[in-house]
mmCIF file of C-alpha atoms in Angstrom:
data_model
loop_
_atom_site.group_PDB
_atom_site.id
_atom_site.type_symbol
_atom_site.label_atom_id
_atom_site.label_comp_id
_atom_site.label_asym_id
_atom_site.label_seq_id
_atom_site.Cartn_x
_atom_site.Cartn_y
_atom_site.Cartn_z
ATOM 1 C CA UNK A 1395 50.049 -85.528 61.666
ATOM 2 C CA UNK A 1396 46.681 -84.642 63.784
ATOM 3 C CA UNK A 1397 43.799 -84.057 61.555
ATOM 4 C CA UNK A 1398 44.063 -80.685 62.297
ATOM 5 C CA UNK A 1399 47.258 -80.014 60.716
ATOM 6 C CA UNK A 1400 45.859 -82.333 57.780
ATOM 7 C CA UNK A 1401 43.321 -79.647 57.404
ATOM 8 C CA UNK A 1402 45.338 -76.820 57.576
ATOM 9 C CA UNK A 1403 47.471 -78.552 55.058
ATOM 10 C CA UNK A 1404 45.104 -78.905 52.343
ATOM 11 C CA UNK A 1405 42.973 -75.542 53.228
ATOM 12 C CA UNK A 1406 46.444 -74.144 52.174
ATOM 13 C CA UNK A 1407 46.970 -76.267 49.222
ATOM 14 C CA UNK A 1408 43.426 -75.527 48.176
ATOM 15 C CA UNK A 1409 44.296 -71.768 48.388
ATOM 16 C CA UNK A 1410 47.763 -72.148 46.815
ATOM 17 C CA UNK A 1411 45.802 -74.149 43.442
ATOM 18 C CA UNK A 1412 43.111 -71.284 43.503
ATOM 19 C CA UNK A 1413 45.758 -68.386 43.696
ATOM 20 C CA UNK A 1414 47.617 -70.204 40.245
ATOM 21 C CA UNK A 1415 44.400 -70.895 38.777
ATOM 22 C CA UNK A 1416 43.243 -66.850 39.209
ATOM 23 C CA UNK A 1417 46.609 -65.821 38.296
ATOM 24 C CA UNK A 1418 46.823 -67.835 35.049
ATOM 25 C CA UNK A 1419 43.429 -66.681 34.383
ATOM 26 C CA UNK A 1420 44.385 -62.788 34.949
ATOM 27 C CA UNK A 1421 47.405 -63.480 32.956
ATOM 28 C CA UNK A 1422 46.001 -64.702 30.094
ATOM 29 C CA UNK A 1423 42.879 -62.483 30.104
ATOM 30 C CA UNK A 1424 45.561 -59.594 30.993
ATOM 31 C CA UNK A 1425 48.913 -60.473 29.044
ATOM 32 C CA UNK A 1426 48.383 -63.020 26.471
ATOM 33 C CA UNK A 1427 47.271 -62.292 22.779
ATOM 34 C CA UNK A 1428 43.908 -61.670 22.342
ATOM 35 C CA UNK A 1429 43.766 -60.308 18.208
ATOM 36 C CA UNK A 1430 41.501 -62.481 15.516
ATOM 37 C CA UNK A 1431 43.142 -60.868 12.374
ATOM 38 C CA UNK A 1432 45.816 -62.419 10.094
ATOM 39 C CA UNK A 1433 46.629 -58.839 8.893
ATOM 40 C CA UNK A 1434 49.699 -56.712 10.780
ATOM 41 C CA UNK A 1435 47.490 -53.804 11.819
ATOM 42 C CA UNK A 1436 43.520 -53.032 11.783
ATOM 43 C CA UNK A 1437 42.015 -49.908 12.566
ATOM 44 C CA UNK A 1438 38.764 -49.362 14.271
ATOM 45 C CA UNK A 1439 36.998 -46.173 14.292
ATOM 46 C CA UNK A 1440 34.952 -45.157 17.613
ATOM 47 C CA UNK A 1441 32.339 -42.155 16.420
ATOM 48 C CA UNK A 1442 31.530 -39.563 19.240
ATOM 49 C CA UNK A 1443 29.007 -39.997 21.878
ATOM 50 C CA UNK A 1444 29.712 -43.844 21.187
ATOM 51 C CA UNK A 1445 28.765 -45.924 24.265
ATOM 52 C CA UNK A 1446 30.691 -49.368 25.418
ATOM 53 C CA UNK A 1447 28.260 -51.387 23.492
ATOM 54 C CA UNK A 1448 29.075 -50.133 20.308
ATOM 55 C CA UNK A 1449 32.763 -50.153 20.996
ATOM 56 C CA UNK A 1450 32.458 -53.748 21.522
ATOM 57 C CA UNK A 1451 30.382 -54.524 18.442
ATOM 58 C CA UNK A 1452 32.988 -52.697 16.473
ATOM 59 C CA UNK A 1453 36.338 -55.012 17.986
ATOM 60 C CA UNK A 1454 34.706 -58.243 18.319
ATOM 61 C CA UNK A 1455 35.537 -59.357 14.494
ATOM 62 C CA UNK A 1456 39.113 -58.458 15.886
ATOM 63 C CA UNK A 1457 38.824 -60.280 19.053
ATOM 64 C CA UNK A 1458 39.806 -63.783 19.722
ATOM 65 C CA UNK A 1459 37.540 -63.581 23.045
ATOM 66 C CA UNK A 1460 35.761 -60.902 23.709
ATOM 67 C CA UNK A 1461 34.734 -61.422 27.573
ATOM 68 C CA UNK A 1462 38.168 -61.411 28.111
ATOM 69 C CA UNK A 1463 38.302 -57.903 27.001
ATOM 70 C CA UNK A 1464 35.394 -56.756 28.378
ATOM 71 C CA UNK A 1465 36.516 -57.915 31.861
ATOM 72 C CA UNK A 1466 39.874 -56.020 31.405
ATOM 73 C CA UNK A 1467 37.793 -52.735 30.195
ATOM 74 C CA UNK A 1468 35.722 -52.750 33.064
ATOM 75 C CA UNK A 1469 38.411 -53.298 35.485
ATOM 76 C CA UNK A 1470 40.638 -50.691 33.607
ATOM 77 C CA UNK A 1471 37.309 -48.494 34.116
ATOM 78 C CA UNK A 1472 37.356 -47.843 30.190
ATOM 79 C CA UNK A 1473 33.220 -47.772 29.805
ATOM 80 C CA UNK A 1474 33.492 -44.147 31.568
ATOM 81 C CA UNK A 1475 36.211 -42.868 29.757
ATOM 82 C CA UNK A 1476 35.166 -43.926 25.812
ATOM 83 C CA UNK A 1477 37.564 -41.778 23.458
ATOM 84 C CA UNK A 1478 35.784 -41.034 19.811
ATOM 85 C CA UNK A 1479 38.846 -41.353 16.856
ATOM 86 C CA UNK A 1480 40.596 -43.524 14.717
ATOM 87 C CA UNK A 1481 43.059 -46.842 16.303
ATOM 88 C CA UNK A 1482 45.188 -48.865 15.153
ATOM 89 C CA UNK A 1483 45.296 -51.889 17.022
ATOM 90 C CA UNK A 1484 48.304 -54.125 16.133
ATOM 91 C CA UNK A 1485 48.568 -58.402 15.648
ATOM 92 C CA UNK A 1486 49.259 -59.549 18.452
ATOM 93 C CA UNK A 1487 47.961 -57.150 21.505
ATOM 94 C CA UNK A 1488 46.944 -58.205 24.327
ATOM 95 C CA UNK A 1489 43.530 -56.925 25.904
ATOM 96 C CA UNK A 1490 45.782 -54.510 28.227
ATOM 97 C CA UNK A 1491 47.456 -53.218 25.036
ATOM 98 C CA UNK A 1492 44.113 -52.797 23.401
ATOM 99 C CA UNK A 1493 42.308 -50.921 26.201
ATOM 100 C CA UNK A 1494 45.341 -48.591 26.017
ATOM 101 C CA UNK A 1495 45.118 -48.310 22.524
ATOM 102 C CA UNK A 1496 41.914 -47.204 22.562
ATOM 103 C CA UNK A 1497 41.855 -45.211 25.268
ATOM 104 C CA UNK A 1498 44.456 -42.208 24.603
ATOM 105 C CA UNK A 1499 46.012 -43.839 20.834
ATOM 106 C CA UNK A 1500 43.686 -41.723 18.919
ATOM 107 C CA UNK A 1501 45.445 -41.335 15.571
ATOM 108 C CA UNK A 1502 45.803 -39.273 12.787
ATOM 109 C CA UNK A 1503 44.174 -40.032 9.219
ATOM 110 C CA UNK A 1504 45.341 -38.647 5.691
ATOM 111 C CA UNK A 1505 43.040 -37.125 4.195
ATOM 112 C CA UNK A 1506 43.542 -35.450 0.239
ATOM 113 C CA UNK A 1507 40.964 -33.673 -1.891
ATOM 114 C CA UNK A 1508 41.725 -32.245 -5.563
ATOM 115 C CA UNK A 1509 40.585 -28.911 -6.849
ATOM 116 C CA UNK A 1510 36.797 -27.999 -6.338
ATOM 117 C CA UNK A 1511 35.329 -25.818 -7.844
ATOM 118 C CA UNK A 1512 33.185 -24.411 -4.893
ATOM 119 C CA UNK A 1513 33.353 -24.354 -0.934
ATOM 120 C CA UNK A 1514 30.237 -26.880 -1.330
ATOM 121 C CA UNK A 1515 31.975 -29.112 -2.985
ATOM 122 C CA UNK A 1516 34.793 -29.388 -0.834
ATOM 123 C CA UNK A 1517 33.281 -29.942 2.441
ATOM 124 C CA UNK A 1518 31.309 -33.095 0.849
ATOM 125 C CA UNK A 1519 34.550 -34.144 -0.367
ATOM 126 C CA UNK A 1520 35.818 -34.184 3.086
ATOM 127 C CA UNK A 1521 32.990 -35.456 4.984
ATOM 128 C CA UNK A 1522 33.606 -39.046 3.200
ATOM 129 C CA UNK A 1523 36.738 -39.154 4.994
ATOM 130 C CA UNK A 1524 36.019 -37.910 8.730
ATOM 131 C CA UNK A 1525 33.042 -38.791 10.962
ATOM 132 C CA UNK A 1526 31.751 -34.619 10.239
ATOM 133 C CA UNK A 1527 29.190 -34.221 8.139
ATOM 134 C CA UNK A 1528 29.461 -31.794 5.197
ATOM 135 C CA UNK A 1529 26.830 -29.095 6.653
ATOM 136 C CA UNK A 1530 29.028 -28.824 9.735
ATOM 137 C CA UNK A 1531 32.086 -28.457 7.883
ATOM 138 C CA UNK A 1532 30.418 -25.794 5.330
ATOM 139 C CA UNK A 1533 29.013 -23.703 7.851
ATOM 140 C CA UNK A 1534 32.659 -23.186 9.776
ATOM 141 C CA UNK A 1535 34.567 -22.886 6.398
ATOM 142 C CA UNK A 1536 31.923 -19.633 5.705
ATOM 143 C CA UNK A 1537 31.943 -18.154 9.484
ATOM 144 C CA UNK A 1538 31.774 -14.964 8.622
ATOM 145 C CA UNK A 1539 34.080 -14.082 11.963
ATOM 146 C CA UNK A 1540 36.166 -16.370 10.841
ATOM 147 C CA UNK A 1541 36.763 -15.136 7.450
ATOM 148 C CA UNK A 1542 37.005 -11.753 8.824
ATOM 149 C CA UNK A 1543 39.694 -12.602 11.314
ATOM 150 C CA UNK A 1544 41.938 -14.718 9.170
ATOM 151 C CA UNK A 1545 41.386 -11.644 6.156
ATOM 152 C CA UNK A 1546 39.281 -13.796 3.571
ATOM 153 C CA UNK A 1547 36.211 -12.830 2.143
ATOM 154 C CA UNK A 1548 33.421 -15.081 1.172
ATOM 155 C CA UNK A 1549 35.385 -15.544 -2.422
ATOM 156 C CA UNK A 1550 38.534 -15.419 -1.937
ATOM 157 C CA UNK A 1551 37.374 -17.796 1.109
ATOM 158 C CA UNK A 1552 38.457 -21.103 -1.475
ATOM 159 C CA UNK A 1553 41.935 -19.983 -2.138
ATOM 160 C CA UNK A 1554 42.377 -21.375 1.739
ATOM 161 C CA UNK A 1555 42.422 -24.589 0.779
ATOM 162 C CA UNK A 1556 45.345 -25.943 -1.696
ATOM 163 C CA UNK A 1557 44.953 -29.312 -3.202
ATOM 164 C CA UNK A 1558 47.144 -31.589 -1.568
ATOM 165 C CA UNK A 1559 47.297 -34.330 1.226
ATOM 166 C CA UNK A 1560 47.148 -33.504 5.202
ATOM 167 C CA UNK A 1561 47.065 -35.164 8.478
ATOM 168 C CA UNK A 1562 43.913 -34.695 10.706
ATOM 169 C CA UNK A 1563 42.191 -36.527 13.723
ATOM 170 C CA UNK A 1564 38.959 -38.614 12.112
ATOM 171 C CA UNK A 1565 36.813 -36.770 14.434
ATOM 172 C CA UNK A 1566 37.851 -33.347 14.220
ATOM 173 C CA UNK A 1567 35.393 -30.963 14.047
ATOM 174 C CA UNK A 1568 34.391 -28.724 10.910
ATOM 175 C CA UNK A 1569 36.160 -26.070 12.895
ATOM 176 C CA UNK A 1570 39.160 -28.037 13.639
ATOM 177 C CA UNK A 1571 39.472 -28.910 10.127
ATOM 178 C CA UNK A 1572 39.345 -25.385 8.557
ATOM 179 C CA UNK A 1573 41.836 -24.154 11.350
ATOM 180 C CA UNK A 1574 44.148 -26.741 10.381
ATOM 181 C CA UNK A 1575 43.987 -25.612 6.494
ATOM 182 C CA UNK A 1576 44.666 -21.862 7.520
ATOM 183 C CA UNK A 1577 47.889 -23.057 9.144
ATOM 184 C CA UNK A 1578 48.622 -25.138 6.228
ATOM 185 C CA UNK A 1579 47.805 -22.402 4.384
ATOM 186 C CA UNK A 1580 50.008 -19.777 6.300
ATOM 187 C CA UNK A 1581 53.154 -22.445 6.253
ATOM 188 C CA UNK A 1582 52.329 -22.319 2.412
ATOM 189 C CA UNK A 1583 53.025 -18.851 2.224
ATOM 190 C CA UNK A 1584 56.762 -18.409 3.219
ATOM 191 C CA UNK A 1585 58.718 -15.492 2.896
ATOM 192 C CA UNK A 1586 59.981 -16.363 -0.497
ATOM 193 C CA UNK A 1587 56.481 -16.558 -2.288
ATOM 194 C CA UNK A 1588 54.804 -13.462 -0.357
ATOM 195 C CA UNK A 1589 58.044 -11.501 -2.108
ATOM 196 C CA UNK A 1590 57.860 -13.045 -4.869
ATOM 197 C CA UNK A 1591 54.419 -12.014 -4.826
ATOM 198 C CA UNK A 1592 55.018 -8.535 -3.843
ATOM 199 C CA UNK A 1593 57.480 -8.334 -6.695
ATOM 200 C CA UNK A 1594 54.857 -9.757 -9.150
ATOM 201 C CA UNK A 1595 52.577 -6.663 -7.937
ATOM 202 C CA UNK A 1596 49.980 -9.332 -6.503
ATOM 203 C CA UNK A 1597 48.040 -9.584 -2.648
ATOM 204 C CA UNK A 1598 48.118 -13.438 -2.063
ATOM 205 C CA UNK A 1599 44.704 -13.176 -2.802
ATOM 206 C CA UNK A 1600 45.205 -12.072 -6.067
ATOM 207 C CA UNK A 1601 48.029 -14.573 -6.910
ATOM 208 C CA UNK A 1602 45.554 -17.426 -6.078
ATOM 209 C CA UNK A 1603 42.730 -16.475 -8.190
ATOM 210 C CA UNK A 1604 45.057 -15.591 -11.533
ATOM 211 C CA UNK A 1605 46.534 -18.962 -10.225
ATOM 212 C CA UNK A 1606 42.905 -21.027 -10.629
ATOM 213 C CA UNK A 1607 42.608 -19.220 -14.147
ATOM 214 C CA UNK A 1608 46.158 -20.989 -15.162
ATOM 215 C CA UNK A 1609 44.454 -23.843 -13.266
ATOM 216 C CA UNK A 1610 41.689 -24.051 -15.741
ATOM 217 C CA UNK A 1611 43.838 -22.803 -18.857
ATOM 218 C CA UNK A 1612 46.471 -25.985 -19.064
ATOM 219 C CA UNK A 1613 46.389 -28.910 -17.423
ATOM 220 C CA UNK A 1614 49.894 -29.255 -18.548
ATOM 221 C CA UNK A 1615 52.338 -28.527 -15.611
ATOM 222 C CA UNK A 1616 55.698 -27.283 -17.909
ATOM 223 C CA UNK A 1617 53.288 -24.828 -20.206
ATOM 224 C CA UNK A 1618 51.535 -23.133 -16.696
ATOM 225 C CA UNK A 1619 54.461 -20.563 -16.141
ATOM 226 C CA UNK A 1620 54.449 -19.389 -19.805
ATOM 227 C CA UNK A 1621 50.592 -19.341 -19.287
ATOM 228 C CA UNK A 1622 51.014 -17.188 -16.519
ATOM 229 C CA UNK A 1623 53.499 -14.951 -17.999
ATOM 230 C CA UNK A 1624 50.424 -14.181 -20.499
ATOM 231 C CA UNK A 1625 48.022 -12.814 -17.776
ATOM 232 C CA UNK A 1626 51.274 -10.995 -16.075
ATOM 233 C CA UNK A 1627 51.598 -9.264 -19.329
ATOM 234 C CA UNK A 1628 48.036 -8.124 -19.789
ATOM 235 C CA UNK A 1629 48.154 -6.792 -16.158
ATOM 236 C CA UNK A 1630 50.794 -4.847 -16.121
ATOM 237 C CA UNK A 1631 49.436 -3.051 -19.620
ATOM 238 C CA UNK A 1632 46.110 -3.046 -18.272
ATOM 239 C CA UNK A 1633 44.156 -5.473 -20.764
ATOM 240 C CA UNK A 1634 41.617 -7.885 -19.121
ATOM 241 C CA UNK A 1635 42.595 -11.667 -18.826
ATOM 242 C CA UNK A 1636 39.435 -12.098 -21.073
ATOM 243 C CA UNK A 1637 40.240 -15.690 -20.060
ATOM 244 C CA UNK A 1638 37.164 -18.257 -21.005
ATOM 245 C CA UNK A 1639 37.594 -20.270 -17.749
ATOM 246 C CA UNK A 1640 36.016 -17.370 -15.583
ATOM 247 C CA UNK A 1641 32.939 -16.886 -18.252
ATOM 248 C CA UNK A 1642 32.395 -20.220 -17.597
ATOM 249 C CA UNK A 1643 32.352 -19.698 -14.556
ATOM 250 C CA UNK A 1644 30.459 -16.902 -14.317
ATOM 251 C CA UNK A 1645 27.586 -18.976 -16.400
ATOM 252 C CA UNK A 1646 27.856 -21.538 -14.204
ATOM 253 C CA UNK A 1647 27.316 -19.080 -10.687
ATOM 254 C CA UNK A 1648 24.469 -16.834 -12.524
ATOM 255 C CA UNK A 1649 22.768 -20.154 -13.494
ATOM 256 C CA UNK A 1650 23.333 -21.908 -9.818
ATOM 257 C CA UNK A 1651 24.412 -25.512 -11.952
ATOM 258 C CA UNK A 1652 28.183 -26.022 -11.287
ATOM 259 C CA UNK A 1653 27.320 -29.649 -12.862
ATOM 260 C CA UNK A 1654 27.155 -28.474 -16.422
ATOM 261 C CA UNK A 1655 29.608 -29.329 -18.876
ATOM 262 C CA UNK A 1656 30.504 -26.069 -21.210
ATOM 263 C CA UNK A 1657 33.384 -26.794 -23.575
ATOM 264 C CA UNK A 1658 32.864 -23.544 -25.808
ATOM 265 C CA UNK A 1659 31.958 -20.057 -24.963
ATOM 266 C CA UNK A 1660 29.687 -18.871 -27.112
ATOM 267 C CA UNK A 1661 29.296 -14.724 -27.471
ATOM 268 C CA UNK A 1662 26.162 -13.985 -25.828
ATOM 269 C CA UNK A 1663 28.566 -15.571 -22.721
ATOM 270 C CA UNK A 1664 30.695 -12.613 -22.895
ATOM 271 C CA UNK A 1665 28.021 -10.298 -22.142
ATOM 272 C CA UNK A 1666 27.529 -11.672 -18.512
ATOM 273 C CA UNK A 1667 27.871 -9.120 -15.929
ATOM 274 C CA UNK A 1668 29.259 -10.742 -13.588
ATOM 275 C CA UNK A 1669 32.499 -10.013 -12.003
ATOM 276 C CA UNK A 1670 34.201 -13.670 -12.528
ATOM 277 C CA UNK A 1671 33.981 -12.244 -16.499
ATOM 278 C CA UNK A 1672 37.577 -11.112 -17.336
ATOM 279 C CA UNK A 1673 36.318 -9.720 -20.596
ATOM 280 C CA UNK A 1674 33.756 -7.418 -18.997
ATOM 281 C CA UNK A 1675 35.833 -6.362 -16.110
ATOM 282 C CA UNK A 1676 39.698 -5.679 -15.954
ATOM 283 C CA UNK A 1677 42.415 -7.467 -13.181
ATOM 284 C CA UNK A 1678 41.455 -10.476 -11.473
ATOM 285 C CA UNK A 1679 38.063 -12.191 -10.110
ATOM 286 C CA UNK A 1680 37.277 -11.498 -6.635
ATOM 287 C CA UNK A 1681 37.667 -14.955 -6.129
ATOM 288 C CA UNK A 1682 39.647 -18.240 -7.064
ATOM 289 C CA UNK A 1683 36.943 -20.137 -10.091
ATOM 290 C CA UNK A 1684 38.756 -23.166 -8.559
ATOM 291 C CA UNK A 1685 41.111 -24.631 -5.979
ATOM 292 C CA UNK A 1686 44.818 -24.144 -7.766
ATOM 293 C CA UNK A 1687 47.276 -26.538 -7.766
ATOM 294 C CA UNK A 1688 50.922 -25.892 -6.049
ATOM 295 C CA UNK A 1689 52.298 -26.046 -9.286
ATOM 296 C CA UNK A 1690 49.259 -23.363 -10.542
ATOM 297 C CA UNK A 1691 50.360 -20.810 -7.687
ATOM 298 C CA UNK A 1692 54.246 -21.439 -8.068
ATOM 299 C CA UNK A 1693 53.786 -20.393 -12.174
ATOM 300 C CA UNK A 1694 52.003 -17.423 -10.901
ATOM 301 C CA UNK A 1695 54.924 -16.469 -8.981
ATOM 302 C CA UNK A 1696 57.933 -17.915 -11.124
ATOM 303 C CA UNK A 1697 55.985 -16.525 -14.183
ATOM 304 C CA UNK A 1698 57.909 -16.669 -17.219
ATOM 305 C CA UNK A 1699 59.044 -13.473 -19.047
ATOM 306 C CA UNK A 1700 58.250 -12.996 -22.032
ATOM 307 C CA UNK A 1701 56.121 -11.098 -25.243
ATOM 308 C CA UNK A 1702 52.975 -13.002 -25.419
ATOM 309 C CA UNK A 1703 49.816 -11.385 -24.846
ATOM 310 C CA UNK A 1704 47.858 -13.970 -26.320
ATOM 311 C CA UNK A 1705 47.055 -18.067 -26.362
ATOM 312 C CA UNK A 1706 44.548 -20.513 -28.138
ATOM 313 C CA UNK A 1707 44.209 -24.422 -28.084
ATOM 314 C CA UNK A 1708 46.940 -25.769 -30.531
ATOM 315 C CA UNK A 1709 44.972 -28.339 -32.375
ATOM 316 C CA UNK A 1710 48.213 -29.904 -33.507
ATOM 317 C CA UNK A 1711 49.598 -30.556 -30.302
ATOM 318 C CA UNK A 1712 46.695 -31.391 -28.043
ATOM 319 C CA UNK A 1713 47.067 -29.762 -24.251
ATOM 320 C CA UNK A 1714 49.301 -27.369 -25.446
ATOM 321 C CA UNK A 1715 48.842 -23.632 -27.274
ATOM 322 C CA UNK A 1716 49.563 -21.448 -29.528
ATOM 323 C CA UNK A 1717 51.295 -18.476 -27.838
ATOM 324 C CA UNK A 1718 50.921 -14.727 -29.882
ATOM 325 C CA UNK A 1719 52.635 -11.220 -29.323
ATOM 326 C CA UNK A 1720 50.341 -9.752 -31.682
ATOM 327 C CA UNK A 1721 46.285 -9.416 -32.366
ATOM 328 C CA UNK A 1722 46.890 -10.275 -36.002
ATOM 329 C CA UNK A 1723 49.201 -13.535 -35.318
ATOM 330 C CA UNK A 1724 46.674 -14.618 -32.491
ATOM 331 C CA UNK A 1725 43.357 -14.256 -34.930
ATOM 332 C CA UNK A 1726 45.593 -16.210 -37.371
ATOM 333 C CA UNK A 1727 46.027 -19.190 -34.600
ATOM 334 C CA UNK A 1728 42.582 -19.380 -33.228
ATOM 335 C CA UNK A 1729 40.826 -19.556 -37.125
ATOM 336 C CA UNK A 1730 42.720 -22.536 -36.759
ATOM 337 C CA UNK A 1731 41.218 -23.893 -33.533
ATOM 338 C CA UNK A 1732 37.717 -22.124 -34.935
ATOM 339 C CA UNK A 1733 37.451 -24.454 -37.965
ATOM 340 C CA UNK A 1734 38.817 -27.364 -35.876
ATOM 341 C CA UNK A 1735 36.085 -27.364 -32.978
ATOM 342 C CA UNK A 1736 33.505 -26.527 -35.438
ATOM 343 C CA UNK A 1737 34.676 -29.593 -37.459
ATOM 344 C CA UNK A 1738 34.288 -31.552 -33.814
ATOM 345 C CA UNK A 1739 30.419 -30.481 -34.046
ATOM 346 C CA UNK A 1740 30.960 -28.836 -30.477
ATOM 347 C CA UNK A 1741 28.368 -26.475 -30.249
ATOM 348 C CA UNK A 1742 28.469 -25.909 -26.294
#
């Protein structure tokens, strides 16, 4: 063989070892696992206007080699493309997986709040699960075009929301998060409930704030319909609720401190103005006093049917009440639950 050919030879060889050496290397900076975690799943969480940098500070925990990955992010062009949301990036990916992943896998969180007592409350509840803050999400859940176009007021504006648990993108906006509880909302509302709350002789409105009154009344589920059947009753014969939970709440709105803890209503609390008192002021607040519970609105509109026109606290069965059809039977009942609470020393 001339020395020619000899070269030829191992120019070629040369190439050949160089082409398996780059291939193995793209293959296993391409194909091969490249995950540090011993759990099946981890989820990373990119905030908006995040730049490659902080991508890569927030994977390389997960990472078994992260110049690997960067070299496959840059190649894959992902630096210019940098999606903000929630991944979930599975054991065992490889970087090409990852890059996917993170690139158009944005997904969905569950997110659950209970009932709050105010709109306030409620968007800080909800900012400690998504990247918005709670001012953002506040100031879209009052839009007053908003409320006017979707036929809520700035009261009735709570009702929106109904305790429960929901699917949303991490980084949705405070917009995107209020539009997605007024279609949860509307979906709440089938046909069956708005006739059943047409036949109860209540707007939706209405049914949610008597709804946050049985709310407030019983925290036992099985006693809320016969609870509601009580307010029914007094509406139809046109008696006010006179229902404590909304002079609370009055107290609490005059006074601007929803942090107060007010287990009796005193007298002088009756004399409030305001419209949340049902014993100053006939048929429902403007306004839910809290976020109801399904099982709150559903007593509203299964209601049971009955005589009672009057409830107290039954101190021998504690959660329950004492249920009246007359004035006389019902003074009877709560000299009961007088001497008891006064026996507590509960003053306020």
């Amino acid at each position: 063989m001339s020395n020619i050919k000899k070269v030829v030879v191992a120019v070629l060889l040369i190439g050949l070892v160089f082409m398996a050496g780059f291939a193995y290397y793209v293959y296993n900076s391409v194909f091969v696992s490249n995950t540090a975690f011993n759990n099946e799943e981890a989820h990373i969480y990119i905030p908006t206007d995040a730049q490659f940098k902080d991508v890569l500070e927030e994977l390389r925990p997960l990472l078994e080699n992260d110049i690997s990955f960067e070299a496959v992010a840059n190649r894959k062009k992902y630096p210019v493309n940098i999606k903000p949301g929630h991944y979930i990036i599975k054991k065992g990916m490889n970087n090409n997986d990852i890059v996917n992943v993170i690139r158009s896998g944005n997904t969905p969180i569950t997110i659950k709040f209970n009932n709050q007592e105010r709109l306030e409350n409620l968007a800080g509840h909800i900012a400690n699960q998504i990247e918005t803050d709670s001012s953002s999400i506040l100031a879209a859940m009052k839009d007053p075009a908003f409320l006017e176009k979707s036929g809520f007021t700035k009261e009735s504006a709570i009702g929106m929301y109904i305790p429960n648990s929901y699917e949303v993108y991490w980084n949705a906006s405070g917009e995107s998060f209020r539009d997605k509880m007024l279609e949860e909302y509307n979906r709440f509302w089938t046909t069956v409930r708005n006739e059943k709350a047409k036949a109860v002789g209540l707007s939706r409105d209405e049914v949610m704030s008597l709804a946050a009154i049985v709310q407030k009344e019983t925290a036992k589920v099985d006693e809320r319909p016969r609870v509601a059947g009580v307010y029914v009753n007094r509406i139809k014969k046109g008696m006010p609720l006179q229902a404590d939970p909304t002079v609370i709440y009055a107290k609490k709105l005059a006074e601007a401190n929803f942090d107060q803890v007010i287990k009796r209503v005193l007298y002088k609390d009756l004399e409030n103005e305001s419209p949340y008192n049902t014993y100053k002021h006939t048929g429902v607040p403007p306004g839910p006093i809290t976020m109801p519970d399904i099982t709150a609105v559903d007593a509203v509109l299964n209601y049971e049917n009955h005589g009672y026109y009057y409830f107290v606290a039954d101190v021998q069965n504690f959660g329950y009440h004492k249920f009246a059809k007359t004035l006389a039977q019902h003074n009877r009942n709560r000299q009961e639950y007088v001497r008891w609470i006064n026996n507590q020393g509960v003053n306020r």
